[in-house]
């Protein structure tokens, strides 16, 4: 039987994470930034990218990927663009810094594009695209990652899961698209592994270059770089594998190449994660009246939402709606966390000698 | 037995198309532009978008969608952006005009974004992204279309096939990505219909909101707007249908919404096709030395190309390679055209009272 998650109060979870990150060596501002990004994931229901990653980031600091005292800096810029060097600091700190630059440029010049090198894992891509959206701008955020995804007809992982996030102001809920360009996110394979369920044909390729059906084997292949996830569209052109493959390559270009950083296949070489990002903010007023544009977009999304449903389906979800509903629920009722993760957090508090400070239901 | 295509000389085919379009009422410059776009498709092997569409465009002129004497104009602009009104003129003429504006702005300001309303079918998306690429720029081209694609969990077509093309300078062949955001292009369903082969589960949804397996039925559903193609990722979230759905919506925003035009679900209302496009050109020098960036990108693509292959596969194709090989073959050996299409062309020549002028092998 699966253990039931415990609902944890958002403020208590937030301040626990802040204490932990300060103890990791981050200054107060950076500890708060990292916590903000993780908690956003927890609140949107993207549990694989939330506070349960505390331990992962500690490991990456130990390995020397993340330098807690470093700060990102601008390496190159124009009125509409910049290259940011993450200087191996925390991905979330780098991401927020770079998107703030993109937003500032968009406010002055209508558009800001920022390509980032030498960073680290930055959490959920849409945290940053939403930053732009909250200012009435179109926000775009992408990242490469460690190599986990194989080219169409290949078997060595040459790309990361390379998510693309796009946020566009809309009523009643902002459009908020955030997807890996792999057929599924790595976390979905982990979930099937824990549950002991076989993988569907098309998710991944094993060390023999054949369909990977065993989840643990696929995970091993990814870490050995002998196999990997397929791109969106699966393994063959029958369902458009070359389409996901192309999107994935475009992410590599905008992140690793334009920044003069590295592509995913060279990530984690020489003790450096070297992960690269790309951010863009566009002011819709470059094309007319932002309010009319927003009204038109909202009307179209409503037409799509209310259009006829497929057999046995009762709802069409526009991107961002599910997350917004989760957000409202979790703000009110707390973030669901598995007892095992709670124990790990308690243990972490002891090791770090900080107050746990989360009141659990009796 | 399927009829064997006949190889037609490129110059002869070109001048036949130019004569036909002039007879349709286009001035010489526009007739040449339309021919250039159609021939590019013929040369890249994208036969569904080439000279065999001559008749389709004639029908669209008759229906009043295309006004042969109209010209596009700029409705709104800034140093980095423009909205172009197609004024119901030919899509290819509008597309070339709008991409030229994007390129000009990219040369001055580093980036040019042009959203276009009130246009028509513009041929292959990558014709325009390649225009930018040939100037050393990153080129992007998108279009909405008549409604043919259903939302995830929906059954009424609310989006077009909404292709996205991205061209990026590379050696030895430019990266040239051009894909429909539907799981397959409409033409693939037509091919299966002609061959009498069942459709795979996941390509489309029929009038009952269930998997469409009969190709003719799916085609009928699309024209009745009672069913349609699925988005990239298929019908369910198991393979990421919501991902293709999101990309498709983003195309609708950039084309139909930003231009104050119409979204695909309103195309062909009131005797107007109203198709909308989006073009973008970016100068890579916004991010550093364009030559270093191109070298880095080409090196990465070569690493991907030469990486280990999947079982029974001997080649990884980077986007644009297949098209380039077709191009070289067809320039040399002619464009393969089916005898039936040749007959239609001869017939068209008679009807238009123009010289056919294509020398066929005895």
XYZ file of C-alpha atoms in Angstrom:
724
model
C 0.000 0.000 0.000
C 1.206 3.456 -0.853
C 1.751 5.800 2.092
C -0.682 8.715 2.279
C 0.889 12.155 1.918
C 0.666 14.584 4.813
C -0.516 18.142 4.168
C 2.141 20.616 5.282
C 1.439 24.284 5.944
C 2.909 26.493 3.197
C 4.423 29.142 5.482
C 6.059 26.526 7.689
C 7.450 24.658 4.682
C 8.717 27.935 3.210
C 10.566 28.969 6.325
C 12.042 25.476 6.771
C 13.455 25.615 3.214
C 14.813 29.112 3.782
C 16.603 27.974 6.964
C 18.038 24.954 5.156
C 19.347 26.956 2.189
C 20.906 29.550 4.483
C 22.668 26.707 6.261
C 23.877 25.420 2.871
C 25.761 28.715 2.681
C 23.453 30.956 0.613
C 22.919 34.556 1.687
C 19.408 35.420 2.836
C 18.260 36.848 -0.502
C 19.441 33.826 -2.488
C 18.009 31.363 0.050
C 14.658 33.096 -0.356
C 14.872 33.035 -4.155
C 15.640 29.319 -4.282
C 12.812 28.654 -1.831
C 10.390 30.724 -3.925
C 11.079 28.612 -7.019
C 10.795 25.283 -5.165
C 7.608 26.329 -3.401
C 6.082 27.476 -6.701
C 6.566 23.913 -7.975
C 5.048 22.500 -4.770
C 2.059 24.807 -5.105
C 1.469 24.042 -8.803
C 1.506 20.315 -8.075
C 4.840 19.653 -9.824
C 6.119 17.692 -6.843
C 9.245 16.375 -8.577
C 10.598 19.937 -8.741
C 9.640 21.158 -5.269
C 10.996 21.014 -1.734
C 11.735 17.290 -1.991
C 14.758 18.372 -4.062
C 16.470 19.885 -0.992
C 18.773 16.884 -0.741
C 19.605 16.867 -4.459
C 20.840 20.441 -4.307
C 22.941 19.612 -1.201
C 24.597 16.832 -3.185
C 25.276 19.165 -6.109
C 26.903 21.676 -3.746
C 29.083 18.868 -2.318
C 30.058 17.743 -5.837
C 31.186 21.276 -6.637
C 28.553 21.913 -9.323
C 26.940 24.716 -7.313
C 29.089 27.448 -5.750
C 26.865 28.978 -3.081
C 28.760 32.246 -2.771
C 29.022 32.990 -6.497
C 26.760 35.410 -8.325
C 25.814 35.595 -12.013
C 27.067 38.457 -14.170
C 26.421 39.980 -17.590
C 29.056 38.868 -20.111
C 27.692 40.697 -23.167
C 24.676 42.861 -23.919
C 22.750 44.961 -26.416
C 19.489 46.911 -25.913
C 17.479 43.777 -26.763
C 19.723 40.942 -25.616
C 22.304 39.718 -23.137
C 24.552 36.796 -22.425
C 24.715 36.009 -18.719
C 27.465 33.949 -17.107
C 26.018 31.976 -14.214
C 29.507 31.595 -12.750
C 28.436 28.171 -11.434
C 26.052 29.714 -8.912
C 22.613 28.307 -8.058
C 20.363 27.894 -11.125
C 17.357 29.555 -9.492
C 19.411 32.621 -8.571
C 20.814 32.792 -12.100
C 17.398 32.268 -13.671
C 15.714 35.029 -11.702
C 18.607 37.408 -12.391
C 18.537 36.685 -16.129
C 14.753 36.941 -16.483
C 14.824 40.265 -14.606
C 17.237 41.522 -17.282
C 14.964 40.230 -20.065
C 11.969 41.979 -18.474
C 13.860 45.251 -18.036
C 14.928 45.197 -21.695
C 11.397 44.336 -22.816
C 10.073 47.333 -20.901
C 12.587 49.634 -22.607
C 12.963 48.072 -26.074
C 9.872 45.889 -26.390
C 11.856 42.666 -26.235
C 14.615 41.160 -24.134
C 16.401 37.884 -24.925
C 18.940 36.451 -22.501
C 21.037 33.362 -23.114
C 22.803 31.962 -20.045
C 25.875 29.742 -19.673
C 27.592 28.065 -16.781
C 24.554 27.708 -14.526
C 22.907 24.791 -12.718
C 19.506 23.078 -12.454
C 16.989 25.950 -12.191
C 13.794 24.193 -11.029
C 10.568 24.602 -13.013
C 10.961 26.466 -16.296
C 7.644 28.281 -15.940
C 8.642 30.071 -12.734
C 10.591 32.467 -14.956
C 8.145 32.753 -17.854
C 5.478 33.635 -15.273
C 7.662 36.451 -13.932
C 7.304 38.146 -17.324
C 3.606 37.320 -17.570
C 2.943 38.976 -14.206
C 4.273 42.193 -15.756
C 1.872 41.876 -18.700
C 4.580 40.486 -20.993
C 4.888 37.264 -22.974
C 7.436 35.145 -21.100
C 9.603 32.342 -22.477
C 11.998 30.133 -20.511
C 14.053 27.122 -21.610
C 16.943 25.101 -20.223
C 19.184 22.281 -21.292
C 20.205 19.703 -18.683
C 22.241 16.549 -18.166
C 21.953 14.298 -21.254
C 18.895 12.037 -21.005
C 17.244 12.123 -24.432
C 18.242 10.321 -27.628
C 17.975 11.663 -31.200
C 15.429 10.041 -33.530
C 17.103 6.767 -34.662
C 19.866 7.210 -32.047
C 20.552 5.517 -28.736
C 23.079 7.735 -26.970
C 21.552 10.628 -24.992
C 22.711 13.812 -26.758
C 20.076 16.250 -25.470
C 18.563 17.072 -22.084
C 14.849 16.872 -21.383
C 15.008 20.516 -22.536
C 11.754 22.036 -21.305
C 10.102 24.983 -23.018
C 7.835 27.270 -20.992
C 5.678 30.009 -22.504
C 3.393 32.236 -20.419
C 0.917 34.645 -21.982
C -1.472 36.955 -20.088
C -5.086 35.741 -20.242
C -8.338 35.826 -18.291
C -9.485 34.172 -16.092
C -6.166 32.282 -15.843
C -2.891 33.133 -17.585
C -1.871 30.696 -20.324
C 1.054 28.808 -18.844
C 2.706 26.139 -20.978
C 5.633 24.197 -19.502
C 6.679 20.941 -21.152
C 9.740 18.769 -21.574
C 10.596 18.209 -25.249
C 11.155 14.543 -24.378
C 8.101 12.306 -24.757
C 7.770 12.320 -20.965
C 9.703 13.902 -18.115
C 12.304 11.750 -16.357
C 10.135 11.819 -13.213
C 7.403 9.807 -14.969
C 9.848 6.939 -15.508
C 10.809 7.124 -11.814
C 7.131 6.918 -10.829
C 6.590 3.791 -12.993
C 9.742 2.294 -11.513
C 8.513 2.786 -7.947
C 5.159 1.264 -8.864
C 6.785 -1.590 -10.802
C 4.832 -0.881 -14.007
C 6.273 -1.565 -17.478
C 6.977 1.403 -19.733
C 4.917 1.882 -22.904
C 6.679 1.367 -26.240
C 7.967 4.762 -27.371
C 9.104 6.288 -24.087
C 12.728 5.202 -24.240
C 15.540 3.280 -25.889
C 17.780 0.810 -24.034
C 21.475 -0.146 -24.372
C 20.662 -2.327 -27.404
C 18.939 0.565 -29.149
C 15.570 -1.177 -28.740
C 12.398 -0.085 -26.941
C 13.099 0.189 -23.199
C 10.246 -1.458 -21.301
C 11.917 -1.888 -17.919
C 11.930 1.391 -15.993
C 14.947 0.603 -13.792
C 16.933 -0.459 -16.842
C 16.095 2.788 -18.646
C 17.158 4.812 -15.600
C 20.450 2.879 -15.500
C 20.941 3.464 -19.237
C 20.439 7.202 -18.809
C 23.045 7.361 -16.041
C 25.454 5.213 -18.076
C 24.636 7.234 -21.212
C 23.939 3.999 -23.089
C 20.240 4.711 -23.708
C 17.653 7.367 -22.999
C 14.222 8.887 -23.311
C 12.751 9.512 -26.744
C 11.763 12.971 -27.895
C 8.147 14.139 -28.037
C 6.562 12.005 -30.759
C 8.186 8.749 -29.573
C 10.729 6.546 -31.310
C 9.501 6.673 -34.888
C 8.335 9.199 -37.437
C 4.867 7.582 -37.403
C 3.928 9.902 -34.545
C 6.398 12.666 -35.260
C 9.533 11.797 -33.269
C 11.554 14.101 -35.550
C 9.345 16.996 -34.418
C 10.234 16.615 -30.739
C 13.841 16.006 -31.804
C 13.877 19.355 -33.623
C 12.366 21.264 -30.710
C 14.987 19.700 -28.457
C 17.833 20.778 -30.767
C 16.434 24.320 -30.925
C 16.551 24.477 -27.112
C 20.206 23.370 -27.230
C 20.959 26.186 -29.694
C 19.235 28.954 -27.745
C 20.692 27.855 -24.393
C 24.077 26.168 -24.877
C 25.171 27.540 -28.249
C 24.032 31.200 -28.269
C 25.483 31.670 -24.763
C 28.861 30.178 -25.819
C 28.186 27.621 -23.105
C 27.845 23.856 -23.570
C 25.259 21.535 -25.054
C 23.683 18.854 -22.810
C 25.948 16.076 -24.082
C 28.893 17.898 -22.480
C 27.136 18.620 -19.191
C 28.830 17.304 -16.039
C 32.230 17.045 -17.721
C 35.217 18.092 -15.599
C 33.173 18.550 -12.427
C 31.017 21.322 -13.905
C 27.295 20.934 -14.595
C 27.463 23.798 -17.092
C 23.702 23.885 -17.606
C 22.501 26.705 -19.884
C 19.211 28.604 -20.070
C 17.353 30.968 -22.397
C 14.834 33.632 -21.397
C 12.728 35.984 -23.450
C 10.201 38.680 -22.558
C 8.111 40.407 -25.236
C 5.816 43.367 -24.707
C 2.583 42.701 -26.640
C 2.323 46.443 -27.269
C 4.860 45.837 -30.059
C 1.824 44.566 -31.964
C -1.020 46.808 -30.830
C -3.122 47.450 -27.759
C -2.172 44.925 -25.035
C -5.668 44.906 -23.531
C -7.365 44.113 -26.861
C -4.807 41.399 -27.531
C -5.413 39.886 -24.094
C -9.205 40.024 -24.562
C -8.977 38.382 -27.980
C -6.676 35.630 -26.629
C -8.936 34.989 -23.615
C -11.982 34.767 -25.879
C -10.258 32.227 -28.138
C -9.121 30.108 -25.182
C -12.705 30.138 -23.893
C -13.945 28.955 -27.318
C -11.435 26.104 -27.200
C -12.252 25.253 -23.576
C -15.982 25.053 -24.267
C -15.760 23.227 -27.610
C -17.207 19.717 -28.056
C -15.490 16.995 -26.037
C -14.073 13.639 -27.144
C -15.768 10.392 -26.138
C -15.913 10.036 -22.343
C -14.095 13.312 -21.764
C -15.783 16.134 -19.910
C -13.172 18.827 -19.882
C -10.586 20.470 -22.127
C -7.757 21.870 -20.033
C -5.997 25.014 -21.197
C -2.362 25.071 -20.078
C -2.075 26.579 -16.601
C -5.577 25.746 -15.383
C -4.682 22.542 -13.558
C -1.725 24.284 -11.902
C -3.906 27.217 -10.818
C -6.421 24.851 -9.220
C -3.649 22.997 -7.418
C -2.262 26.330 -6.264
C -5.549 27.398 -4.710
C -5.997 24.036 -3.022
C -2.484 23.881 -1.619
C -2.405 27.458 -0.356
C -5.551 26.580 1.624
C -4.942 22.955 2.591
C -1.174 22.647 2.559
C 1.364 20.877 0.348
C 1.014 17.063 0.314
C 4.340 15.442 1.228
C 5.001 11.728 1.657
C 5.877 10.542 5.207
C 9.217 9.258 3.884
C 10.105 12.725 2.584
C 8.981 14.286 5.884
C 11.379 11.943 7.699
C 14.183 12.958 5.337
C 13.444 16.606 6.056
C 13.483 15.992 9.824
C 16.765 14.185 9.443
C 18.154 17.036 7.337
C 17.125 19.529 10.050
C 19.042 17.468 12.617
C 22.127 17.231 10.409
C 22.093 20.933 9.631
C 21.284 21.760 13.263
C 18.288 23.908 12.311
C 14.776 24.064 13.687
C 12.394 21.709 11.783
C 9.446 23.943 12.694
C 6.765 22.107 10.710
C 3.716 21.177 12.785
C 2.433 17.805 11.642
C -1.127 16.605 12.217
C -1.376 14.186 15.141
C -0.254 -0.648 -59.567
C 0.780 2.873 -58.788
C 1.741 5.066 -61.736
C 5.401 5.962 -61.948
C 6.158 9.672 -61.636
C 7.762 11.431 -64.580
C 10.825 13.625 -64.034
C 10.125 17.156 -65.199
C 12.850 19.678 -65.939
C 13.002 22.387 -63.264
C 13.319 25.380 -65.616
C 10.438 24.189 -67.789
C 8.226 23.559 -64.743
C 9.159 26.977 -63.360
C 8.252 28.842 -66.477
C 4.999 26.888 -66.874
C 3.960 27.906 -63.323
C 4.933 31.530 -63.996
C 2.815 31.578 -67.149
C -0.136 30.061 -65.296
C 0.008 32.503 -62.389
C 0.273 35.468 -64.750
C -2.843 34.167 -66.474
C -4.541 33.916 -63.060
C -4.119 37.686 -62.921
C -0.933 38.185 -60.934
C 1.615 40.752 -62.083
C 4.963 39.356 -63.211
C 6.748 39.905 -59.909
C 4.023 38.201 -57.874
C 3.687 35.320 -60.337
C 7.435 34.736 -59.946
C 7.245 34.898 -56.151
C 4.439 32.353 -55.945
C 6.306 30.093 -58.361
C 9.506 30.380 -56.294
C 7.714 29.157 -53.162
C 5.957 26.269 -54.937
C 9.134 25.186 -56.698
C 11.065 25.283 -53.414
C 8.584 22.722 -52.070
C 8.942 20.610 -55.229
C 12.716 20.727 -54.931
C 12.781 19.845 -51.196
C 10.549 16.849 -51.822
C 7.491 18.317 -50.096
C 5.262 17.407 -53.038
C 1.975 18.233 -51.302
C 2.980 21.910 -51.235
C 4.458 22.235 -54.720
C 3.264 22.862 -58.262
C 0.472 20.288 -57.946
C -1.330 22.990 -55.940
C -1.835 25.150 -59.029
C -5.471 24.085 -59.214
C -6.113 24.658 -55.484
C -5.008 28.269 -55.771
C -7.191 28.766 -58.842
C -10.169 27.541 -56.819
C -9.310 29.901 -53.957
C -9.155 32.820 -56.389
C -12.585 31.808 -57.752
C -14.002 31.555 -54.200
C -12.836 35.100 -53.513
C -10.303 34.128 -50.829
C -7.381 35.375 -52.902
C -7.495 38.806 -54.550
C -4.820 38.670 -57.220
C -4.423 42.420 -57.611
C -4.161 43.263 -53.913
C -0.890 43.939 -52.139
C -0.001 43.600 -48.444
C 0.693 46.707 -46.356
C 2.149 47.625 -42.963
C -0.614 48.347 -40.440
C 1.581 49.085 -37.419
C 5.289 49.061 -36.681
C 8.119 49.667 -34.229
C 11.886 49.311 -34.747
C 11.669 45.607 -33.807
C 8.169 44.629 -34.904
C 5.346 45.103 -37.375
C 1.801 44.063 -38.053
C 1.181 43.438 -41.735
C -2.257 43.365 -43.323
C -2.305 40.860 -46.148
C -5.326 42.577 -47.653
C -6.497 39.156 -48.873
C -3.700 38.927 -51.397
C -1.770 35.736 -52.193
C -0.165 34.142 -49.100
C 3.223 33.676 -50.771
C 3.378 37.344 -51.769
C 2.372 38.381 -48.256
C 4.834 35.975 -46.646
C 7.809 37.175 -48.668
C 6.886 40.818 -48.049
C 6.538 40.270 -44.283
C 9.744 38.256 -43.920
C 11.642 40.931 -45.851
C 10.463 43.431 -43.241
C 11.546 41.097 -40.410
C 14.988 40.708 -42.018
C 15.385 44.451 -42.546
C 14.525 45.121 -38.901
C 16.867 42.345 -37.713
C 19.693 43.940 -39.691
C 19.048 47.313 -38.049
C 17.834 46.379 -34.561
C 19.058 42.790 -34.168
C 15.549 41.354 -34.269
C 12.410 41.736 -36.345
C 9.036 40.176 -35.504
C 6.126 40.462 -37.922
C 2.607 39.222 -37.259
C 0.344 39.071 -40.304
C -3.439 39.093 -40.647
C -5.845 38.676 -43.521
C -3.632 36.548 -45.733
C -4.041 33.187 -47.471
C -2.309 29.795 -47.653
C 1.403 30.605 -47.964
C 2.942 27.286 -49.070
C 5.798 25.732 -47.082
C 6.619 27.543 -43.855
C 10.358 27.043 -44.214
C 10.586 29.012 -47.468
C 10.427 32.152 -45.321
C 12.606 30.990 -42.403
C 15.264 30.058 -44.979
C 15.148 33.600 -46.410
C 16.468 34.838 -43.055
C 18.950 31.990 -42.767
C 20.457 32.860 -46.148
C 21.289 36.263 -44.683
C 23.051 34.659 -41.712
C 20.081 35.188 -39.410
C 17.950 32.824 -37.365
C 14.621 32.574 -39.196
C 11.221 31.627 -37.783
C 7.975 31.212 -39.718
C 4.529 30.028 -38.583
C 1.019 30.070 -39.919
C -2.452 29.135 -38.814
C -4.819 27.620 -41.371
C -8.317 26.261 -41.853
C -9.414 24.357 -38.719
C -8.268 20.715 -38.878
C -6.871 19.879 -35.452
C -8.736 19.078 -32.226
C -7.704 20.085 -28.687
C -6.588 17.336 -26.291
C -9.849 15.717 -25.105
C -11.841 17.641 -27.738
C -13.410 16.616 -31.025
C -14.156 19.859 -32.868
C -11.236 21.244 -34.895
C -10.271 24.514 -33.198
C -6.724 24.900 -34.518
C -5.017 24.600 -37.896
C -2.150 22.218 -38.564
C -0.133 25.273 -37.512
C 3.383 24.558 -38.759
C 6.471 25.988 -37.089
C 9.641 26.450 -39.144
C 13.012 27.409 -37.677
C 16.142 27.815 -39.814
C 19.585 28.331 -38.273
C 22.857 28.739 -40.205
C 25.055 25.614 -39.985
C 27.731 23.724 -41.927
C 27.638 21.649 -44.079
C 23.852 22.108 -44.301
C 21.718 24.761 -42.605
C 19.483 23.464 -39.824
C 15.999 23.635 -41.291
C 13.103 22.522 -39.108
C 9.582 22.638 -40.555
C 6.819 20.680 -38.842
C 3.077 20.737 -38.395
C 2.095 20.860 -34.716
C -0.529 18.225 -35.498
C 0.625 14.626 -35.053
C 0.868 14.363 -38.851
C 0.230 16.720 -41.736
C -3.159 16.485 -43.476
C -1.378 15.182 -46.586
C -0.357 11.987 -44.770
C -4.011 11.145 -44.199
C -4.700 11.769 -47.898
C -1.869 9.407 -48.849
C -3.269 6.630 -46.612
C -6.693 7.243 -48.082
C -5.411 6.843 -51.647
C -3.619 3.647 -50.648
C -6.610 2.357 -48.667
C -4.602 1.834 -45.491
C -6.153 2.200 -42.012
C -4.945 5.075 -39.834
C -2.997 4.303 -36.667
C -4.713 5.007 -33.327
C -3.736 8.509 -32.257
C -3.764 10.352 -35.590
C -7.320 11.629 -35.445
C -10.710 11.781 -33.775
C -13.986 11.063 -35.595
C -17.516 12.472 -35.276
C -18.134 10.315 -32.180
C -15.038 11.687 -30.488
C -13.358 8.277 -30.832
C -10.158 7.222 -32.638
C -10.572 7.781 -36.383
C -9.271 4.722 -38.227
C -10.887 5.297 -41.622
C -8.971 7.897 -43.622
C -11.880 9.005 -45.837
C -14.095 9.390 -42.781
C -11.479 11.546 -41.026
C -11.170 13.737 -44.134
C -14.959 14.134 -44.198
C -14.998 14.962 -40.482
C -12.385 17.674 -40.990
C -14.418 19.310 -43.766
C -17.623 19.035 -41.684
C -15.731 20.239 -38.599
C -17.073 17.261 -36.653
C -13.669 15.656 -36.007
C -10.019 16.253 -36.771
C -6.347 15.451 -36.476
C -4.770 15.162 -33.049
C -1.932 17.401 -31.946
C 1.681 16.208 -31.831
C 1.716 13.607 -29.031
C -1.527 11.920 -30.146
C -4.871 11.686 -28.381
C -3.774 11.141 -24.792
C -1.324 12.546 -22.292
C 0.531 9.189 -22.259
C 2.625 10.443 -25.179
C 2.257 14.151 -24.532
C -0.796 15.263 -26.541
C -1.042 18.361 -24.324
C 2.437 19.356 -25.508
C 1.479 19.501 -29.186
C -1.788 21.173 -28.133
C 0.177 23.923 -26.386
C 2.508 24.499 -29.343
C -0.544 24.737 -31.576
C -2.186 27.350 -29.317
C 1.034 29.377 -29.225
C 1.007 29.489 -33.039
C -2.585 30.763 -32.916
C -1.509 33.530 -30.529
C 1.507 34.691 -32.522
C -0.353 34.596 -35.852
C -4.073 35.263 -35.362
C -4.120 37.093 -32.030
C -1.037 39.357 -32.089
C -1.969 40.528 -35.598
C -5.562 41.347 -34.537
C -6.550 38.801 -37.185
C -8.500 35.603 -36.631
C -7.777 32.227 -35.092
C -8.099 29.086 -37.248
C -11.563 28.215 -35.939
C -12.872 31.382 -37.599
C -11.060 30.851 -40.879
C -13.233 30.713 -44.008
C -16.107 32.551 -42.342
C -17.892 35.111 -44.516
C -16.019 34.197 -47.677
C -12.634 35.193 -46.250
C -9.854 32.705 -45.520
C -8.272 35.164 -43.098
C -5.173 33.027 -42.567
C -2.525 34.644 -40.361
C 1.266 34.230 -40.182
C 4.167 35.095 -37.903
C 7.759 35.734 -38.946
C 10.867 36.424 -36.924
C 14.487 37.083 -37.847
C 17.217 37.293 -35.196
C 20.808 38.318 -35.773
C 23.037 35.921 -33.798
C 25.474 38.792 -33.263
C 23.091 39.860 -30.472
C 24.809 37.072 -28.521
C 28.422 37.189 -29.687
C 30.470 36.389 -32.763
C 28.186 34.850 -35.419
C 30.989 32.733 -36.897
C 31.909 31.174 -33.528
C 28.242 30.505 -32.837
C 27.813 28.849 -36.226
C 30.948 26.740 -35.737
C 29.808 25.633 -32.277
C 26.327 24.753 -33.587
C 27.731 22.826 -36.574
C 30.086 20.898 -34.279
C 27.211 19.934 -31.983
C 25.022 18.822 -34.894
C 27.906 16.696 -36.159
C 28.243 15.083 -32.704
C 24.535 14.266 -32.777
C 24.684 13.019 -36.381
C 27.576 10.655 -35.646
C 26.332 9.395 -32.275
C 25.431 5.711 -31.737
C 22.424 4.498 -33.703
C 19.304 2.659 -32.541
C 18.737 -0.991 -33.467
C 18.605 -1.464 -37.259
C 19.079 2.247 -37.921
C 22.102 3.483 -39.807
C 21.586 7.205 -39.924
C 20.478 10.117 -37.734
C 19.005 12.877 -39.883
C 19.453 16.469 -38.800
C 16.551 18.648 -39.946
C 17.188 19.956 -43.444
C 19.514 17.178 -44.623
C 16.886 15.094 -46.372
C 15.521 18.214 -48.079
C 19.001 19.249 -49.216
C 19.611 15.824 -50.739
C 16.271 15.935 -52.524
C 17.131 19.410 -53.756
C 20.404 18.278 -55.308
C 18.752 15.274 -56.904
C 15.821 17.202 -58.351
C 17.881 20.111 -59.693
C 19.875 17.497 -61.607
C 17.246 14.898 -62.508
C 14.019 16.886 -62.508
C 10.942 17.022 -60.279
C 8.973 13.733 -60.141
C 5.329 14.373 -61.053
C 2.602 11.761 -61.410
C 1.177 11.239 -64.943
C -2.256 12.223 -63.625
C -0.926 15.563 -62.410
C 0.885 16.074 -65.723
C -2.439 15.562 -67.501
C -4.096 18.100 -65.178
C -1.358 20.581 -65.996
C -1.749 20.033 -69.732
C -5.469 20.522 -69.352
C -4.907 23.671 -67.320
C -2.624 25.013 -70.072
C -5.404 24.443 -72.601
C -8.026 26.114 -70.412
C -5.793 29.096 -69.716
C -4.683 29.198 -73.339
C -0.997 29.192 -72.433
C 1.938 27.211 -73.769
C 2.472 23.964 -71.803
C 6.155 23.993 -72.736
C 7.244 20.968 -70.700
C 9.125 18.390 -72.753
C 8.171 14.941 -71.555
C 10.320 11.859 -72.084
C 9.074 9.704 -74.919
